[in-house]
């Protein structure tokens, strides 16, 4: 049981390297879906494993054993292993919960502030212009979706570059990229190894929006020039937008520009990395499910409902 429950806690450490390789080998939108799905599943499996360790440790205590209606001792590994693992799991879950609540509250405040600011400026369709000396532009989800751009950013770009920037931000809203970014943010608080993956998912979302904007505008060089100039203009600006509000100026812009100026990726030898992602996630899911089933079986034996 202990070995099975350790696997979901160890496998997330392999994901950052796999995620970076996936972004290099897969089409950006495919990498975005694959890496985000694996991140969320690995985060859930790690939480399930921690919960199983906590439950096992609690049922070793006479008070909780009585509440669980155990009539036999719960058969597990040595208490020298189970109890420290349970105590460590309690601490890990407490830290995860605290940082997650803080993040949710911060992101909620930033989202409300951004929607309020966007509501003050003039709007033309989904485009909202905010009078500000800070060059900034981002896709703001909600009802309705908005593209928020400051007057300083508009002054930094010429007409075609503005349209290219708007196409990029519309691609974020059309693709629902805020859901991927929000999922990555939540998963990052469930396991420390998943924190670097958050930036990989953000880059995948930007790359996917770059490609969608290039297809809509029909000029990859124009998109590359627009995001480069927007990033240069906004590099000193400090925005209070929420983390799940995607913006063309985020991420490693030189890497994105280089990808746009190169030939677009086509589905190719990404099967190996996709298979590794699937295998890593599948092993974690199977191990956590099997470990929890084993805990459930041992509890039923201790309750006298089943024979060993």
mmCIF file of C-alpha atoms in Angstrom:
data_model
loop_
_atom_site.group_PDB
_atom_site.id
_atom_site.type_symbol
_atom_site.label_atom_id
_atom_site.label_comp_id
_atom_site.label_asym_id
_atom_site.label_seq_id
_atom_site.Cartn_x
_atom_site.Cartn_y
_atom_site.Cartn_z
ATOM 1 C CA UNK A 1 0.000 0.000 0.000
ATOM 2 C CA UNK A 2 2.716 2.478 1.003
ATOM 3 C CA UNK A 3 4.659 1.978 -2.233
ATOM 4 C CA UNK A 4 1.505 2.432 -4.311
ATOM 5 C CA UNK A 5 0.670 5.696 -2.565
ATOM 6 C CA UNK A 6 4.231 6.983 -2.935
ATOM 7 C CA UNK A 7 4.111 6.763 -6.737
ATOM 8 C CA UNK A 8 1.536 9.596 -7.176
ATOM 9 C CA UNK A 9 3.753 11.782 -4.989
ATOM 10 C CA UNK A 10 6.927 11.053 -6.973
ATOM 11 C CA UNK A 11 5.696 11.014 -10.580
ATOM 12 C CA UNK A 12 4.892 14.776 -10.720
ATOM 13 C CA UNK A 13 8.649 15.440 -10.530
ATOM 14 C CA UNK A 14 8.965 14.006 -14.045
ATOM 15 C CA UNK A 15 6.331 16.319 -15.529
ATOM 16 C CA UNK A 16 8.272 19.620 -15.883
ATOM 17 C CA UNK A 17 10.816 18.076 -18.259
ATOM 18 C CA UNK A 18 8.128 16.156 -20.155
ATOM 19 C CA UNK A 19 5.996 19.298 -20.466
ATOM 20 C CA UNK A 20 8.861 21.285 -21.996
ATOM 21 C CA UNK A 21 9.554 18.514 -24.486
ATOM 22 C CA UNK A 22 5.860 18.305 -25.354
ATOM 23 C CA UNK A 23 5.771 22.010 -26.181
ATOM 24 C CA UNK A 24 8.751 21.568 -28.506
ATOM 25 C CA UNK A 25 7.417 18.472 -30.245
ATOM 26 C CA UNK A 26 3.636 18.967 -30.387
ATOM 27 C CA UNK A 27 1.458 21.551 -32.073
ATOM 28 C CA UNK A 28 0.926 24.295 -29.436
ATOM 29 C CA UNK A 29 -2.808 23.702 -28.958
ATOM 30 C CA UNK A 30 -2.221 19.942 -28.593
ATOM 31 C CA UNK A 31 0.575 20.563 -26.098
ATOM 32 C CA UNK A 32 -1.692 22.929 -24.160
ATOM 33 C CA UNK A 33 -4.427 20.306 -23.829
ATOM 34 C CA UNK A 34 -2.084 17.402 -23.092
ATOM 35 C CA UNK A 35 0.103 19.134 -20.504
ATOM 36 C CA UNK A 36 -2.840 20.753 -18.701
ATOM 37 C CA UNK A 37 -4.792 17.484 -18.516
ATOM 38 C CA UNK A 38 -1.749 15.610 -17.174
ATOM 39 C CA UNK A 39 -1.049 18.368 -14.648
ATOM 40 C CA UNK A 40 -4.587 18.343 -13.280
ATOM 41 C CA UNK A 41 -4.715 14.533 -13.054
ATOM 42 C CA UNK A 42 -1.324 14.296 -11.360
ATOM 43 C CA UNK A 43 -2.357 16.986 -8.876
ATOM 44 C CA UNK A 44 -5.558 15.109 -8.062
ATOM 45 C CA UNK A 45 -3.718 11.811 -7.638
ATOM 46 C CA UNK A 46 -1.175 13.371 -5.279
ATOM 47 C CA UNK A 47 -3.951 14.829 -3.133
ATOM 48 C CA UNK A 48 -5.711 11.452 -3.059
ATOM 49 C CA UNK A 49 -2.490 9.762 -1.915
ATOM 50 C CA UNK A 50 -1.974 12.318 0.839
ATOM 51 C CA UNK A 51 -5.578 11.856 1.938
ATOM 52 C CA UNK A 52 -5.111 8.070 2.095
ATOM 53 C CA UNK A 53 -2.009 8.487 4.272
ATOM 54 C CA UNK A 54 -3.927 10.813 6.600
ATOM 55 C CA UNK A 55 -6.865 8.407 6.886
ATOM 56 C CA UNK A 56 -4.577 5.481 7.620
ATOM 57 C CA UNK A 57 -2.744 7.422 10.307
ATOM 58 C CA UNK A 58 -5.970 8.583 11.958
ATOM 59 C CA UNK A 59 -7.343 5.048 12.116
ATOM 60 C CA UNK A 60 -4.226 4.016 14.025
ATOM 61 C CA UNK A 61 -5.336 6.305 16.870
ATOM 62 C CA UNK A 62 -7.779 4.555 19.252
ATOM 63 C CA UNK A 63 -10.278 7.441 19.286
ATOM 64 C CA UNK A 64 -10.621 7.529 15.495
ATOM 65 C CA UNK A 65 -10.521 3.736 15.310
ATOM 66 C CA UNK A 66 -13.573 3.682 17.582
ATOM 67 C CA UNK A 67 -15.313 6.307 15.462
ATOM 68 C CA UNK A 68 -14.541 4.175 12.404
ATOM 69 C CA UNK A 69 -16.091 1.141 14.140
ATOM 70 C CA UNK A 70 -12.890 -0.877 13.873
ATOM 71 C CA UNK A 71 -13.113 -4.061 15.896
ATOM 72 C CA UNK A 72 -9.668 -5.310 14.813
ATOM 73 C CA UNK A 73 -6.381 -3.417 14.530
ATOM 74 C CA UNK A 74 -5.844 -1.887 11.120
ATOM 75 C CA UNK A 75 -3.150 -3.948 9.415
ATOM 76 C CA UNK A 76 -0.592 -1.699 7.728
ATOM 77 C CA UNK A 77 3.136 -1.199 7.621
ATOM 78 C CA UNK A 78 4.968 -0.388 10.830
ATOM 79 C CA UNK A 79 3.671 2.543 12.861
ATOM 80 C CA UNK A 80 7.176 3.993 12.564
ATOM 81 C CA UNK A 81 6.365 4.487 8.869
ATOM 82 C CA UNK A 82 2.614 5.106 8.840
ATOM 83 C CA UNK A 83 2.350 7.716 11.598
ATOM 84 C CA UNK A 84 5.187 9.989 10.353
ATOM 85 C CA UNK A 85 3.791 9.677 6.806
ATOM 86 C CA UNK A 86 0.352 10.671 8.080
ATOM 87 C CA UNK A 87 1.714 13.630 10.039
ATOM 88 C CA UNK A 88 3.719 14.817 7.036
ATOM 89 C CA UNK A 89 0.635 14.461 4.834
ATOM 90 C CA UNK A 90 -1.439 16.550 7.231
ATOM 91 C CA UNK A 91 1.157 19.307 7.078
ATOM 92 C CA UNK A 92 1.385 19.114 3.278
ATOM 93 C CA UNK A 93 -2.393 19.281 2.879
ATOM 94 C CA UNK A 94 -2.581 22.230 5.280
ATOM 95 C CA UNK A 95 0.050 24.154 3.306
ATOM 96 C CA UNK A 96 -1.681 23.292 0.013
ATOM 97 C CA UNK A 97 -5.038 24.447 1.349
ATOM 98 C CA UNK A 98 -3.650 27.698 2.776
ATOM 99 C CA UNK A 99 -1.742 28.708 -0.357
ATOM 100 C CA UNK A 100 -4.675 27.689 -2.557
ATOM 101 C CA UNK A 101 -7.143 29.828 -0.604
ATOM 102 C CA UNK A 102 -4.756 32.786 -0.713
ATOM 103 C CA UNK A 103 -4.331 32.410 -4.452
ATOM 104 C CA UNK A 104 -8.075 32.154 -5.079
ATOM 105 C CA UNK A 105 -8.757 35.268 -2.994
ATOM 106 C CA UNK A 106 -5.985 37.229 -4.717
ATOM 107 C CA UNK A 107 -7.080 36.186 -8.200
ATOM 108 C CA UNK A 108 -10.719 36.993 -7.394
ATOM 109 C CA UNK A 109 -9.828 40.491 -6.197
ATOM 110 C CA UNK A 110 -7.665 41.095 -9.273
ATOM 111 C CA UNK A 111 -10.443 39.856 -11.572
ATOM 112 C CA UNK A 112 -13.062 42.121 -10.000
ATOM 113 C CA UNK A 113 -10.692 45.092 -10.201
ATOM 114 C CA UNK A 114 -9.913 44.376 -13.857
ATOM 115 C CA UNK A 115 -13.607 44.044 -14.758
ATOM 116 C CA UNK A 116 -14.360 47.294 -12.941
ATOM 117 C CA UNK A 117 -11.536 49.102 -14.728
ATOM 118 C CA UNK A 118 -12.656 47.715 -18.090
ATOM 119 C CA UNK A 119 -16.219 48.867 -17.420
ATOM 120 C CA UNK A 120 -15.102 52.482 -17.023
ATOM 121 C CA UNK A 121 -13.551 52.810 -20.472
ATOM 122 C CA UNK A 122 -15.241 53.126 -23.870
ATOM 123 C CA UNK A 123 -16.030 49.836 -25.572
ATOM 124 C CA UNK A 124 -16.435 48.890 -29.221
ATOM 125 C CA UNK A 125 -17.721 45.354 -29.427
ATOM 126 C CA UNK A 126 -15.381 43.191 -27.341
ATOM 127 C CA UNK A 127 -12.653 45.863 -27.339
ATOM 128 C CA UNK A 128 -12.336 48.049 -24.248
ATOM 129 C CA UNK A 129 -9.889 50.966 -24.159
ATOM 130 C CA UNK A 130 -8.554 52.067 -20.774
ATOM 131 C CA UNK A 131 -6.921 55.465 -20.391
ATOM 132 C CA UNK A 132 -3.592 54.636 -18.771
ATOM 133 C CA UNK A 133 0.078 55.623 -19.147
ATOM 134 C CA UNK A 134 1.034 51.934 -18.775
ATOM 135 C CA UNK A 135 1.232 50.028 -22.073
ATOM 136 C CA UNK A 136 -0.797 46.881 -21.564
ATOM 137 C CA UNK A 137 -3.229 44.606 -23.388
ATOM 138 C CA UNK A 138 -4.847 41.356 -22.282
ATOM 139 C CA UNK A 139 -7.828 39.062 -22.782
ATOM 140 C CA UNK A 140 -10.283 39.373 -19.901
ATOM 141 C CA UNK A 141 -12.745 36.484 -19.487
ATOM 142 C CA UNK A 142 -16.254 36.950 -18.177
ATOM 143 C CA UNK A 143 -19.664 37.804 -19.530
ATOM 144 C CA UNK A 144 -18.991 39.119 -22.053
ATOM 145 C CA UNK A 145 -15.356 38.439 -22.822
ATOM 146 C CA UNK A 146 -13.315 41.602 -23.253
ATOM 147 C CA UNK A 147 -10.070 42.625 -24.891
ATOM 148 C CA UNK A 148 -8.599 45.294 -22.651
ATOM 149 C CA UNK A 149 -5.999 47.630 -24.117
ATOM 150 C CA UNK A 150 -4.572 50.832 -22.682
ATOM 151 C CA UNK A 151 -4.158 54.071 -24.576
ATOM 152 C CA UNK A 152 -0.400 53.865 -24.054
ATOM 153 C CA UNK A 153 -0.290 50.479 -25.794
ATOM 154 C CA UNK A 154 -2.349 51.813 -28.709
ATOM 155 C CA UNK A 155 0.139 54.649 -29.145
ATOM 156 C CA UNK A 156 3.023 52.144 -29.196
ATOM 157 C CA UNK A 157 1.726 50.234 -32.242
ATOM 158 C CA UNK A 158 0.741 51.126 -35.768
ATOM 159 C CA UNK A 159 -2.588 50.153 -37.339
ATOM 160 C CA UNK A 160 -1.723 46.661 -38.649
ATOM 161 C CA UNK A 161 0.130 45.813 -35.436
ATOM 162 C CA UNK A 162 -2.916 46.788 -33.385
ATOM 163 C CA UNK A 163 -5.110 44.478 -35.429
ATOM 164 C CA UNK A 164 -2.559 41.692 -35.001
ATOM 165 C CA UNK A 165 -2.522 42.253 -31.246
ATOM 166 C CA UNK A 166 -6.328 42.198 -31.098
ATOM 167 C CA UNK A 167 -6.349 38.956 -33.109
ATOM 168 C CA UNK A 168 -3.985 37.402 -30.583
ATOM 169 C CA UNK A 169 -6.123 38.418 -27.612
ATOM 170 C CA UNK A 170 -9.323 37.263 -29.344
ATOM 171 C CA UNK A 171 -7.652 33.892 -29.880
ATOM 172 C CA UNK A 172 -7.173 33.634 -26.114
ATOM 173 C CA UNK A 173 -10.865 34.277 -25.473
ATOM 174 C CA UNK A 174 -12.043 32.054 -28.323
ATOM 175 C CA UNK A 175 -9.815 29.207 -27.133
ATOM 176 C CA UNK A 176 -10.894 29.515 -23.494
ATOM 177 C CA UNK A 177 -7.265 29.766 -22.424
ATOM 178 C CA UNK A 178 -8.251 31.247 -19.068
ATOM 179 C CA UNK A 179 -9.530 27.807 -18.057
ATOM 180 C CA UNK A 180 -6.134 26.237 -18.744
ATOM 181 C CA UNK A 181 -4.310 28.984 -16.853
ATOM 182 C CA UNK A 182 -6.678 28.724 -13.887
ATOM 183 C CA UNK A 183 -6.254 24.934 -13.797
ATOM 184 C CA UNK A 184 -2.481 25.307 -13.884
ATOM 185 C CA UNK A 185 -2.611 27.814 -11.026
ATOM 186 C CA UNK A 186 -4.735 25.506 -8.874
ATOM 187 C CA UNK A 187 -2.576 22.452 -9.626
ATOM 188 C CA UNK A 188 0.596 24.365 -8.748
ATOM 189 C CA UNK A 189 -0.622 24.604 -5.151
ATOM 190 C CA UNK A 190 -1.260 20.857 -4.906
ATOM 191 C CA UNK A 191 2.315 19.670 -5.482
ATOM 192 C CA UNK A 192 5.582 21.679 -5.522
ATOM 193 C CA UNK A 193 6.850 19.873 -8.628
ATOM 194 C CA UNK A 194 3.905 21.218 -10.627
ATOM 195 C CA UNK A 195 4.807 24.879 -10.076
ATOM 196 C CA UNK A 196 7.286 25.060 -13.000
ATOM 197 C CA UNK A 197 4.654 23.458 -15.254
ATOM 198 C CA UNK A 198 2.460 26.516 -14.692
ATOM 199 C CA UNK A 199 4.827 28.620 -16.809
ATOM 200 C CA UNK A 200 5.005 25.945 -19.489
ATOM 201 C CA UNK A 201 1.216 25.942 -19.753
ATOM 202 C CA UNK A 202 1.214 29.731 -19.963
ATOM 203 C CA UNK A 203 3.763 29.587 -22.782
ATOM 204 C CA UNK A 204 1.696 26.904 -24.544
ATOM 205 C CA UNK A 205 -1.362 29.162 -24.345
ATOM 206 C CA UNK A 206 0.596 32.070 -25.811
ATOM 207 C CA UNK A 207 2.004 29.892 -28.581
ATOM 208 C CA UNK A 208 -1.481 28.587 -29.384
ATOM 209 C CA UNK A 209 -2.827 32.150 -29.554
ATOM 210 C CA UNK A 210 0.123 33.197 -31.734
ATOM 211 C CA UNK A 211 -0.651 30.443 -34.232
ATOM 212 C CA UNK A 212 -4.390 31.156 -34.211
ATOM 213 C CA UNK A 213 -3.757 34.883 -34.761
ATOM 214 C CA UNK A 214 -1.312 34.149 -37.575
ATOM 215 C CA UNK A 215 -3.900 31.946 -39.276
ATOM 216 C CA UNK A 216 -6.567 34.659 -38.891
ATOM 217 C CA UNK A 217 -4.388 37.545 -40.083
ATOM 218 C CA UNK A 218 -2.488 35.540 -42.676
ATOM 219 C CA UNK A 219 0.884 37.120 -41.851
ATOM 220 C CA UNK A 220 3.158 35.392 -39.356
ATOM 221 C CA UNK A 221 5.772 38.155 -39.527
ATOM 222 C CA UNK A 222 3.172 40.780 -38.638
ATOM 223 C CA UNK A 223 2.110 38.806 -35.554
ATOM 224 C CA UNK A 224 5.751 38.370 -34.549
ATOM 225 C CA UNK A 225 6.452 42.093 -34.970
ATOM 226 C CA UNK A 226 3.302 43.076 -33.059
ATOM 227 C CA UNK A 227 3.974 40.929 -30.003
ATOM 228 C CA UNK A 228 7.658 41.943 -29.977
ATOM 229 C CA UNK A 229 6.823 45.659 -30.033
ATOM 230 C CA UNK A 230 4.021 45.200 -27.498
ATOM 231 C CA UNK A 231 6.371 43.320 -25.176
ATOM 232 C CA UNK A 232 9.051 46.005 -25.488
ATOM 233 C CA UNK A 233 6.511 48.719 -24.761
ATOM 234 C CA UNK A 234 5.017 46.907 -21.798
ATOM 235 C CA UNK A 235 8.144 45.478 -20.198
ATOM 236 C CA UNK A 236 8.293 48.260 -17.600
ATOM 237 C CA UNK A 237 4.549 48.252 -16.990
ATOM 238 C CA UNK A 238 3.146 46.527 -13.959
ATOM 239 C CA UNK A 239 -0.377 45.243 -14.397
ATOM 240 C CA UNK A 240 -2.799 44.148 -11.700
ATOM 241 C CA UNK A 241 -4.672 41.806 -14.020
ATOM 242 C CA UNK A 242 -5.458 38.287 -12.739
ATOM 243 C CA UNK A 243 -3.040 35.528 -13.585
ATOM 244 C CA UNK A 244 -5.567 33.699 -15.768
ATOM 245 C CA UNK A 245 -6.044 36.779 -17.993
ATOM 246 C CA UNK A 246 -3.706 35.907 -20.855
ATOM 247 C CA UNK A 247 -1.659 38.650 -22.516
ATOM 248 C CA UNK A 248 0.500 38.768 -25.629
ATOM 249 C CA UNK A 249 3.355 40.368 -23.690
ATOM 250 C CA UNK A 250 3.862 37.444 -21.273
ATOM 251 C CA UNK A 251 6.173 34.480 -21.529
ATOM 252 C CA UNK A 252 9.541 34.251 -23.288
ATOM 253 C CA UNK A 253 8.713 36.564 -26.189
ATOM 254 C CA UNK A 254 11.970 35.925 -28.155
ATOM 255 C CA UNK A 255 11.173 32.201 -28.203
ATOM 256 C CA UNK A 256 7.641 32.916 -29.428
ATOM 257 C CA UNK A 257 8.878 35.295 -32.118
ATOM 258 C CA UNK A 258 11.388 32.709 -33.299
ATOM 259 C CA UNK A 259 8.629 30.097 -33.528
ATOM 260 C CA UNK A 260 6.467 32.464 -35.580
ATOM 261 C CA UNK A 261 9.278 33.285 -37.978
ATOM 262 C CA UNK A 262 10.023 29.594 -38.466
ATOM 263 C CA UNK A 263 7.805 27.226 -40.398
ATOM 264 C CA UNK A 264 4.659 26.293 -38.472
ATOM 265 C CA UNK A 265 4.775 23.000 -36.589
ATOM 266 C CA UNK A 266 2.949 20.055 -38.095
ATOM 267 C CA UNK A 267 1.990 16.827 -36.336
ATOM 268 C CA UNK A 268 5.220 14.840 -36.393
ATOM 269 C CA UNK A 269 7.420 12.804 -34.106
ATOM 270 C CA UNK A 270 5.531 13.832 -31.003
ATOM 271 C CA UNK A 271 4.111 10.385 -30.414
ATOM 272 C CA UNK A 272 6.892 9.394 -28.048
ATOM 273 C CA UNK A 273 6.496 12.385 -25.756
ATOM 274 C CA UNK A 274 2.708 12.079 -25.883
ATOM 275 C CA UNK A 275 3.031 8.420 -24.932
ATOM 276 C CA UNK A 276 5.304 9.303 -22.013
ATOM 277 C CA UNK A 277 2.816 11.890 -20.755
ATOM 278 C CA UNK A 278 -0.022 9.388 -20.981
ATOM 279 C CA UNK A 279 2.054 6.657 -19.311
ATOM 280 C CA UNK A 280 3.115 8.926 -16.449
ATOM 281 C CA UNK A 281 -0.446 10.012 -15.810
ATOM 282 C CA UNK A 282 -1.878 6.511 -16.180
ATOM 283 C CA UNK A 283 0.609 5.009 -13.708
ATOM 284 C CA UNK A 284 -0.194 7.751 -11.192
ATOM 285 C CA UNK A 285 -3.952 7.249 -11.569
ATOM 286 C CA UNK A 286 -3.711 3.456 -11.319
ATOM 287 C CA UNK A 287 -1.367 3.615 -8.324
ATOM 288 C CA UNK A 288 -3.543 6.075 -6.412
ATOM 289 C CA UNK A 289 -6.728 4.121 -7.202
ATOM 290 C CA UNK A 290 -5.114 0.823 -6.221
ATOM 291 C CA UNK A 291 -3.677 2.322 -3.041
ATOM 292 C CA UNK A 292 -7.006 3.786 -1.991
ATOM 293 C CA UNK A 293 -8.777 0.507 -2.799
ATOM 294 C CA UNK A 294 -6.239 -1.314 -0.632
ATOM 295 C CA UNK A 295 -6.861 1.107 2.236
ATOM 296 C CA UNK A 296 -10.608 0.594 1.853
ATOM 297 C CA UNK A 297 -10.156 -3.196 1.876
ATOM 298 C CA UNK A 298 -8.014 -3.112 5.018
ATOM 299 C CA UNK A 299 -10.556 -0.883 6.769
ATOM 300 C CA UNK A 300 -13.349 -3.301 5.927
ATOM 301 C CA UNK A 301 -11.259 -6.174 7.335
ATOM 302 C CA UNK A 302 -10.671 -4.174 10.524
ATOM 303 C CA UNK A 303 -14.398 -3.514 10.761
ATOM 304 C CA UNK A 304 -15.077 -7.251 10.506
ATOM 305 C CA UNK A 305 -16.980 -6.941 7.220
ATOM 306 C CA UNK A 306 -14.479 -9.060 5.279
ATOM 307 C CA UNK A 307 -12.017 -11.809 6.037
ATOM 308 C CA UNK A 308 -8.300 -11.295 5.410
#
